[in-house]
């Protein structure tokens, strides 16, 4: 049985380590904050200029000056600090964030990532995604394995890239893959969702990988 | 040795913009989404009617709000932004070829603005290498650097505007500014990167009332300041959690 | 979602440096003159006895004080600084060829440190063009830039250290820091540009006591923190004016 | 009669305009703050991280955390703000300071400036001088016209440069010169100290200049 969105988020949460500073993208990655393991505490960065992002506010306590990168109202915590966009991306570009978890349209077996534009469609922009994948120490992609019956894990991305050779791990609804950014080792399957067979996975995956189950 | 700073204070947005606006100029506008934007100054630009503007701003406003107003009136010729999602008029004009658009990765945009203000004509970044953003740009490697060896970097250039519009929480008559929470965002860099920086502030104080260690933007960067205590603050994406059930 | 931050707090300078120091490492030391320096951490490095250090610091201390201590014990092999005036031992060792010295213009030094911390391997500046500082460096022009055309710029590279030593006025258990007056100087950039940043703070608070808008250095940059309420603060050049004569 | 140090400082103070942001070097330039004309107010920057520098403190009120670039104890004013060294030199390099007044060992007729090292002598370093002359909008040098009977205003500097083509005005004890940084126009004498003749000045000046008296 394929993993649900919540199960994918929970699996991604296992990549968190105590004391990590983490940036979570929009969508399934946002759910990861609901699955932070017991005894582990992490600080969430919001690239619009906040470290130590708290949960959504109670109704009536929204502050228009306090939003996350998805423009949602959020709250602050005892550890919180604010800074400018230049300082925020200095933090990201400078390699200070431990982990970024984000969604994708396509990932290639060498870690290329496409998640910002589809030629011919109106493009909204890359926002901070290119900076995050280029700068953060470890990049984990969480996405559906297929879209409209087509594999999203490819030998080569067909969509314009967000970053080249930037992904360290891909968590789909069918399994978990590790990618060696240096390109020295092939992409590696390290986990399967329950009741998914290796044959089924391989048939739904265009990318080459080796099994390390 | 004080500065005769009260002359920096203008009575309203219109007078703060007087003598500055002209067609085809480059304007930086602070804010992220609708957070920390200069609603009042943008409204005055709409009323002034200048056209052919190049606007450097992370986003393009929302239909009818902030930069959305200048799109409605077709005053903007070109946007330099990282994300323009929430704007139907934008999409229409762009798809009709009436609006030019230059996408920058958000961090590259922020740094290009900081660089312009800091007298740095260009810098290198790994962001965008291997993507369309890197196409046609100088590429450099730094094999001698223990920190930066082993990757490729593209050159990005500093930005400068004729006018920067910034929103601050507190300001004083010298032009010193303090921002609040995530309304800080692009405002501090933009304040440094324009020939004339105009600030709209929620609270205006005489010089000496702001704690010097807490000032985010020194007054040297701010040429004009206008007190806008009643400027609307909008929430783009109101998200809440339920109140906890009281325990008995 | 808090951070288990009290583990960042070390009981003294010696334990804060434990397991980090090794010969031939690169150390950044904050401060301008003797203002905002990490006297306690430097004393602990002297006691640890590591040698062959490269020290990036705007100045080189004074005889017997701050980095002057590490010069006495010949622990420093190379200094990267902008001004080393007040130090006889420095002059002796340098003239005897026992000490390497790399001068950087002060602003270039500050920006190289910021760049290193910000993931920027190199940037261009007009500072030093046409002087010995520019010799052998890449030169570039930006004829297409309205702001930067007409001058020549040299390329300077980002700096990174194994350890950064920073002094702050207030710190919390999460590592958030606030500096005081001109004791801020090089400390904020250095905090961002090292594998391990260690802060000595005059006042240590539990997380949540510092106003988030006033934090100069977010805790993410600070790996270790030590409370040094009794560290000496020295005045290098005491200059005063006479009290006004009381009027009767 | 040649100008005294105070008279040179007073002449330099005439370059101040109301509202200027100014950086003053060590020595005679520091004296300029004693001669700020009536009705003119300026803010003094100290490149170690302060805008709006006040006078020296009263005895007993010195603060070790509040010093200027000469490491002297100073005070703050109602307009004061503090910032990091990176932000301070961003301000300087970025062309935001209106005027820098500083001393020199040599100035050449095209505006080259030498004030930081003498080969063979122990060099203390350039500190912020190279940044100031490269970044500030207008650079005024205040210096003695001669040193040990040798002109300090030269066709070409013989000492290592602090900046090339960076000086806009030179005020010596004998006169005042304007320099066109672009090199299109020759150096121009615009004022003479009282009782100094043009002949005397010319005999003491190695640099070429035209008189605009």
PDB file of C-alpha atoms in Angstrom, chain D residues 10-213:
ATOM      1  CA  UNK D  10      38.556  75.773   9.519  1.00  0.00           C
ATOM      2  CA  UNK D  11      39.069  75.993   5.749  1.00  0.00           C
ATOM      3  CA  UNK D  12      38.178  72.324   5.376  1.00  0.00           C
ATOM      4  CA  UNK D  13      35.040  72.916   7.437  1.00  0.00           C
ATOM      5  CA  UNK D  14      33.821  75.235   4.674  1.00  0.00           C
ATOM      6  CA  UNK D  15      33.353  72.141   2.502  1.00  0.00           C
ATOM      7  CA  UNK D  16      30.641  70.926   4.878  1.00  0.00           C
ATOM      8  CA  UNK D  17      27.080  71.410   3.745  1.00  0.00           C
ATOM      9  CA  UNK D  18      23.987  71.233   5.859  1.00  0.00           C
ATOM     10  CA  UNK D  19      22.802  67.662   6.275  1.00  0.00           C
ATOM     11  CA  UNK D  20      26.089  66.090   5.173  1.00  0.00           C
ATOM     12  CA  UNK D  21      27.213  62.727   6.472  1.00  0.00           C
ATOM     13  CA  UNK D  22      30.956  62.993   7.012  1.00  0.00           C
ATOM     14  CA  UNK D  23      33.923  60.829   7.935  1.00  0.00           C
ATOM     15  CA  UNK D  24      36.894  62.624   9.490  1.00  0.00           C
ATOM     16  CA  UNK D  25      40.358  61.070   9.599  1.00  0.00           C
ATOM     17  CA  UNK D  26      42.859  61.272  12.428  1.00  0.00           C
ATOM     18  CA  UNK D  27      44.966  64.420  13.023  1.00  0.00           C
ATOM     19  CA  UNK D  28      44.012  67.788  11.512  1.00  0.00           C
ATOM     20  CA  UNK D  29      40.788  66.356  10.041  1.00  0.00           C
ATOM     21  CA  UNK D  30      39.556  65.587  13.555  1.00  0.00           C
ATOM     22  CA  UNK D  31      39.843  69.312  14.341  1.00  0.00           C
ATOM     23  CA  UNK D  32      37.340  70.093  11.595  1.00  0.00           C
ATOM     24  CA  UNK D  33      34.497  69.239  13.973  1.00  0.00           C
ATOM     25  CA  UNK D  34      35.468  72.314  16.029  1.00  0.00           C
ATOM     26  CA  UNK D  35      34.823  74.612  13.058  1.00  0.00           C
ATOM     27  CA  UNK D  36      31.449  73.524  11.768  1.00  0.00           C
ATOM     28  CA  UNK D  37      29.846  76.741  10.494  1.00  0.00           C
ATOM     29  CA  UNK D  38      26.826  78.258  12.202  1.00  0.00           C
ATOM     30  CA  UNK D  39      23.518  76.938  10.929  1.00  0.00           C
ATOM     31  CA  UNK D  40      25.078  73.859   9.421  1.00  0.00           C
ATOM     32  CA  UNK D  41      24.674  70.513  10.992  1.00  0.00           C
ATOM     33  CA  UNK D  42      26.368  67.333   9.897  1.00  0.00           C
ATOM     34  CA  UNK D  43      26.488  63.765  11.154  1.00  0.00           C
ATOM     35  CA  UNK D  44      29.906  62.229  11.734  1.00  0.00           C
ATOM     36  CA  UNK D  45      30.486  58.607  10.826  1.00  0.00           C
ATOM     37  CA  UNK D  46      33.039  56.489  12.608  1.00  0.00           C
ATOM     38  CA  UNK D  47      33.976  53.539  10.436  1.00  0.00           C
ATOM     39  CA  UNK D  48      34.132  51.100  13.345  1.00  0.00           C
ATOM     40  CA  UNK D  49      30.345  51.141  13.304  1.00  0.00           C
ATOM     41  CA  UNK D  50      28.664  54.373  14.335  1.00  0.00           C
ATOM     42  CA  UNK D  51      26.742  57.182  12.650  1.00  0.00           C
ATOM     43  CA  UNK D  52      26.217  60.364  14.639  1.00  0.00           C
ATOM     44  CA  UNK D  53      29.386  60.514  16.725  1.00  0.00           C
ATOM     45  CA  UNK D  54      29.288  62.912  19.653  1.00  0.00           C
ATOM     46  CA  UNK D  55      32.122  64.754  21.452  1.00  0.00           C
ATOM     47  CA  UNK D  56      34.588  63.184  23.893  1.00  0.00           C
ATOM     48  CA  UNK D  57      32.952  62.177  27.173  1.00  0.00           C
ATOM     49  CA  UNK D  58      33.354  64.067  30.409  1.00  0.00           C
ATOM     50  CA  UNK D  59      35.988  62.593  32.662  1.00  0.00           C
ATOM     51  CA  UNK D  60      34.545  59.628  34.513  1.00  0.00           C
ATOM     52  CA  UNK D  61      31.923  58.985  31.816  1.00  0.00           C
ATOM     53  CA  UNK D  62      34.111  57.013  29.403  1.00  0.00           C
ATOM     54  CA  UNK D  63      32.484  53.855  28.035  1.00  0.00           C
ATOM     55  CA  UNK D  64      34.866  51.114  26.810  1.00  0.00           C
ATOM     56  CA  UNK D  65      32.134  49.970  24.375  1.00  0.00           C
ATOM     57  CA  UNK D  66      31.944  53.410  22.746  1.00  0.00           C
ATOM     58  CA  UNK D  67      35.036  54.386  20.802  1.00  0.00           C
ATOM     59  CA  UNK D  68      35.822  55.993  17.459  1.00  0.00           C
ATOM     60  CA  UNK D  69      38.061  54.705  14.673  1.00  0.00           C
ATOM     61  CA  UNK D  70      41.059  56.226  16.461  1.00  0.00           C
ATOM     62  CA  UNK D  71      40.094  54.087  19.494  1.00  0.00           C
ATOM     63  CA  UNK D  72      39.306  57.258  21.449  1.00  0.00           C
ATOM     64  CA  UNK D  73      36.374  57.270  23.848  1.00  0.00           C
ATOM     65  CA  UNK D  74      33.429  59.232  22.400  1.00  0.00           C
ATOM     66  CA  UNK D  75      29.739  59.799  23.154  1.00  0.00           C
ATOM     67  CA  UNK D  76      26.435  59.300  21.375  1.00  0.00           C
ATOM     68  CA  UNK D  77      23.864  61.848  20.223  1.00  0.00           C
ATOM     69  CA  UNK D  78      20.090  61.743  19.696  1.00  0.00           C
ATOM     70  CA  UNK D  79      20.666  60.839  16.016  1.00  0.00           C
ATOM     71  CA  UNK D  80      23.134  58.017  16.715  1.00  0.00           C
ATOM     72  CA  UNK D  81      22.893  54.518  15.300  1.00  0.00           C
ATOM     73  CA  UNK D  82      25.324  51.602  15.588  1.00  0.00           C
ATOM     74  CA  UNK D  83      26.058  48.896  13.025  1.00  0.00           C
ATOM     75  CA  UNK D  84      28.589  46.202  12.189  1.00  0.00           C
ATOM     76  CA  UNK D  85      31.877  46.769  10.362  1.00  0.00           C
ATOM     77  CA  UNK D  86      30.392  45.098   7.272  1.00  0.00           C
ATOM     78  CA  UNK D  87      27.423  47.475   7.335  1.00  0.00           C
ATOM     79  CA  UNK D  88      29.714  50.418   8.051  1.00  0.00           C
ATOM     80  CA  UNK D  89      31.864  49.777   5.010  1.00  0.00           C
ATOM     81  CA  UNK D  90      28.823  48.948   2.911  1.00  0.00           C
ATOM     82  CA  UNK D  91      27.815  52.525   3.720  1.00  0.00           C
ATOM     83  CA  UNK D  92      31.273  53.823   2.783  1.00  0.00           C
ATOM     84  CA  UNK D  93      31.868  51.645  -0.303  1.00  0.00           C
ATOM     85  CA  UNK D  94      28.313  52.184  -1.472  1.00  0.00           C
ATOM     86  CA  UNK D  95      28.829  55.928  -1.886  1.00  0.00           C
ATOM     87  CA  UNK D  96      26.497  57.052   0.895  1.00  0.00           C
ATOM     88  CA  UNK D  97      28.974  59.231   2.822  1.00  0.00           C
ATOM     89  CA  UNK D  98      29.071  62.756   1.407  1.00  0.00           C
ATOM     90  CA  UNK D  99      32.539  63.810   2.447  1.00  0.00           C
ATOM     91  CA  UNK D 100      35.749  62.333   3.796  1.00  0.00           C
ATOM     92  CA  UNK D 101      38.477  64.616   5.119  1.00  0.00           C
ATOM     93  CA  UNK D 102      41.795  62.945   5.693  1.00  0.00           C
ATOM     94  CA  UNK D 103      45.541  63.482   5.940  1.00  0.00           C
ATOM     95  CA  UNK D 104      48.153  62.404   3.411  1.00  0.00           C
ATOM     96  CA  UNK D 105      51.856  61.898   2.875  1.00  0.00           C
ATOM     97  CA  UNK D 106      51.614  62.664  -0.846  1.00  0.00           C
ATOM     98  CA  UNK D 107      48.971  63.677  -3.388  1.00  0.00           C
ATOM     99  CA  UNK D 108      49.531  63.711  -7.144  1.00  0.00           C
ATOM    100  CA  UNK D 109      48.058  66.196  -9.588  1.00  0.00           C
ATOM    101  CA  UNK D 110      45.658  63.549 -10.912  1.00  0.00           C
ATOM    102  CA  UNK D 111      44.309  62.790  -7.459  1.00  0.00           C
ATOM    103  CA  UNK D 112      46.377  59.788  -6.452  1.00  0.00           C
ATOM    104  CA  UNK D 113      46.788  59.583  -2.706  1.00  0.00           C
ATOM    105  CA  UNK D 114      49.538  58.013  -0.584  1.00  0.00           C
ATOM    106  CA  UNK D 115      49.075  57.919   3.152  1.00  0.00           C
ATOM    107  CA  UNK D 116      49.635  54.434   4.470  1.00  0.00           C
ATOM    108  CA  UNK D 117      53.136  53.117   4.016  1.00  0.00           C
ATOM    109  CA  UNK D 118      56.765  54.098   3.606  1.00  0.00           C
ATOM    110  CA  UNK D 119      58.815  51.253   2.150  1.00  0.00           C
ATOM    111  CA  UNK D 120      61.483  50.063   4.564  1.00  0.00           C
ATOM    112  CA  UNK D 121      59.591  51.288   7.610  1.00  0.00           C
ATOM    113  CA  UNK D 122      57.319  49.162   9.768  1.00  0.00           C
ATOM    114  CA  UNK D 123      53.873  49.391   8.211  1.00  0.00           C
ATOM    115  CA  UNK D 124      50.917  49.647  10.553  1.00  0.00           C
ATOM    116  CA  UNK D 125      48.300  49.012   7.905  1.00  0.00           C
ATOM    117  CA  UNK D 126      45.810  50.970   5.848  1.00  0.00           C
ATOM    118  CA  UNK D 127      42.909  50.503   8.255  1.00  0.00           C
ATOM    119  CA  UNK D 128      39.844  51.930   6.528  1.00  0.00           C
ATOM    120  CA  UNK D 129      41.639  54.546   4.420  1.00  0.00           C
ATOM    121  CA  UNK D 130      41.551  52.647   1.118  1.00  0.00           C
ATOM    122  CA  UNK D 131      37.826  52.003   1.532  1.00  0.00           C
ATOM    123  CA  UNK D 132      37.110  55.631   2.384  1.00  0.00           C
ATOM    124  CA  UNK D 133      38.944  57.134  -0.585  1.00  0.00           C
ATOM    125  CA  UNK D 134      37.427  54.575  -2.958  1.00  0.00           C
ATOM    126  CA  UNK D 135      33.891  54.956  -1.679  1.00  0.00           C
ATOM    127  CA  UNK D 136      33.122  58.411  -0.332  1.00  0.00           C
ATOM    128  CA  UNK D 137      31.518  60.903  -2.718  1.00  0.00           C
ATOM    129  CA  UNK D 138      34.011  63.725  -2.115  1.00  0.00           C
ATOM    130  CA  UNK D 139      37.514  63.302  -0.715  1.00  0.00           C
ATOM    131  CA  UNK D 140      39.331  66.298   0.748  1.00  0.00           C
ATOM    132  CA  UNK D 141      42.958  66.013   1.835  1.00  0.00           C
ATOM    133  CA  UNK D 142      44.335  68.302   4.504  1.00  0.00           C
ATOM    134  CA  UNK D 143      48.127  68.225   4.829  1.00  0.00           C
ATOM    135  CA  UNK D 144      51.270  70.324   5.173  1.00  0.00           C
ATOM    136  CA  UNK D 145      52.423  71.525   1.781  1.00  0.00           C
ATOM    137  CA  UNK D 146      55.962  70.262   2.333  1.00  0.00           C
ATOM    138  CA  UNK D 147      57.723  67.656   4.431  1.00  0.00           C
ATOM    139  CA  UNK D 148      61.416  68.248   5.179  1.00  0.00           C
ATOM    140  CA  UNK D 149      61.554  70.835   2.422  1.00  0.00           C
ATOM    141  CA  UNK D 150      60.076  68.480  -0.191  1.00  0.00           C
ATOM    142  CA  UNK D 151      56.749  69.149  -1.874  1.00  0.00           C
ATOM    143  CA  UNK D 152      54.002  66.695  -0.972  1.00  0.00           C
ATOM    144  CA  UNK D 153      51.958  67.772  -4.008  1.00  0.00           C
ATOM    145  CA  UNK D 154      53.579  65.838  -6.824  1.00  0.00           C
ATOM    146  CA  UNK D 155      53.323  65.032 -10.490  1.00  0.00           C
ATOM    147  CA  UNK D 156      53.303  61.419  -9.420  1.00  0.00           C
ATOM    148  CA  UNK D 157      53.324  59.882  -5.970  1.00  0.00           C
ATOM    149  CA  UNK D 158      56.542  58.041  -5.133  1.00  0.00           C
ATOM    150  CA  UNK D 159      55.072  56.203  -2.136  1.00  0.00           C
ATOM    151  CA  UNK D 160      52.708  53.231  -2.476  1.00  0.00           C
ATOM    152  CA  UNK D 161      49.183  54.453  -3.172  1.00  0.00           C
ATOM    153  CA  UNK D 162      46.157  54.372  -0.929  1.00  0.00           C
ATOM    154  CA  UNK D 163      43.976  55.108  -3.927  1.00  0.00           C
ATOM    155  CA  UNK D 164      44.391  56.066  -7.579  1.00  0.00           C
ATOM    156  CA  UNK D 165      42.536  59.148  -8.815  1.00  0.00           C
ATOM    157  CA  UNK D 166      40.491  59.582  -5.654  1.00  0.00           C
ATOM    158  CA  UNK D 167      41.192  63.104  -4.315  1.00  0.00           C
ATOM    159  CA  UNK D 168      38.878  66.026  -5.139  1.00  0.00           C
ATOM    160  CA  UNK D 169      40.502  68.793  -3.116  1.00  0.00           C
ATOM    161  CA  UNK D 170      43.750  69.428  -1.287  1.00  0.00           C
ATOM    162  CA  UNK D 171      44.032  71.968   1.495  1.00  0.00           C
ATOM    163  CA  UNK D 172      47.606  72.681   2.575  1.00  0.00           C
ATOM    164  CA  UNK D 173      49.036  75.337   4.848  1.00  0.00           C
ATOM    165  CA  UNK D 174      49.763  77.395   1.715  1.00  0.00           C
ATOM    166  CA  UNK D 175      46.644  77.081  -0.405  1.00  0.00           C
ATOM    167  CA  UNK D 176      43.687  75.157  -1.717  1.00  0.00           C
ATOM    168  CA  UNK D 177      43.624  73.042  -4.899  1.00  0.00           C
ATOM    169  CA  UNK D 178      40.843  71.367  -6.825  1.00  0.00           C
ATOM    170  CA  UNK D 179      41.415  68.141  -8.698  1.00  0.00           C
ATOM    171  CA  UNK D 180      39.240  66.759 -11.473  1.00  0.00           C
ATOM    172  CA  UNK D 181      39.191  63.011 -10.819  1.00  0.00           C
ATOM    173  CA  UNK D 182      38.299  62.298 -14.414  1.00  0.00           C
ATOM    174  CA  UNK D 183      41.694  63.698 -15.403  1.00  0.00           C
ATOM    175  CA  UNK D 184      40.096  65.893 -18.085  1.00  0.00           C
ATOM    176  CA  UNK D 185      41.168  69.136 -16.443  1.00  0.00           C
ATOM    177  CA  UNK D 186      44.459  70.014 -14.758  1.00  0.00           C
ATOM    178  CA  UNK D 187      44.772  70.568 -11.012  1.00  0.00           C
ATOM    179  CA  UNK D 188      43.597  74.056 -10.151  1.00  0.00           C
ATOM    180  CA  UNK D 189      44.779  76.487  -7.451  1.00  0.00           C
ATOM    181  CA  UNK D 190      41.680  78.183  -6.031  1.00  0.00           C
ATOM    182  CA  UNK D 191      42.948  79.901  -2.862  1.00  0.00           C
ATOM    183  CA  UNK D 192      46.182  81.155  -1.348  1.00  0.00           C
ATOM    184  CA  UNK D 193      46.958  81.482   2.346  1.00  0.00           C
ATOM    185  CA  UNK D 194      47.421  85.130   3.363  1.00  0.00           C
ATOM    186  CA  UNK D 195      50.701  86.712   2.269  1.00  0.00           C
ATOM    187  CA  UNK D 196      51.710  83.632   0.286  1.00  0.00           C
ATOM    188  CA  UNK D 197      52.558  84.661  -3.261  1.00  0.00           C
ATOM    189  CA  UNK D 198      51.804  82.626  -6.342  1.00  0.00           C
ATOM    190  CA  UNK D 199      55.520  82.535  -7.053  1.00  0.00           C
ATOM    191  CA  UNK D 200      56.333  81.155  -3.628  1.00  0.00           C
ATOM    192  CA  UNK D 201      53.634  78.525  -3.950  1.00  0.00           C
ATOM    193  CA  UNK D 202      54.800  77.472  -7.387  1.00  0.00           C
ATOM    194  CA  UNK D 203      58.373  77.144  -6.160  1.00  0.00           C
ATOM    195  CA  UNK D 204      57.229  74.830  -3.378  1.00  0.00           C
ATOM    196  CA  UNK D 205      54.946  72.680  -5.561  1.00  0.00           C
ATOM    197  CA  UNK D 206      56.273  69.901  -7.733  1.00  0.00           C
ATOM    198  CA  UNK D 207      52.867  69.150  -9.242  1.00  0.00           C
ATOM    199  CA  UNK D 208      51.602  70.991 -12.298  1.00  0.00           C
ATOM    200  CA  UNK D 209      48.566  73.167 -11.739  1.00  0.00           C
ATOM    201  CA  UNK D 210      46.781  76.129 -13.216  1.00  0.00           C
ATOM    202  CA  UNK D 211      45.815  79.138 -11.174  1.00  0.00           C
ATOM    203  CA  UNK D 212      42.133  79.997 -10.899  1.00  0.00           C
ATOM    204  CA  UNK D 213      42.569  82.789  -8.387  1.00  0.00           C
TER     205      UNK D 213
END
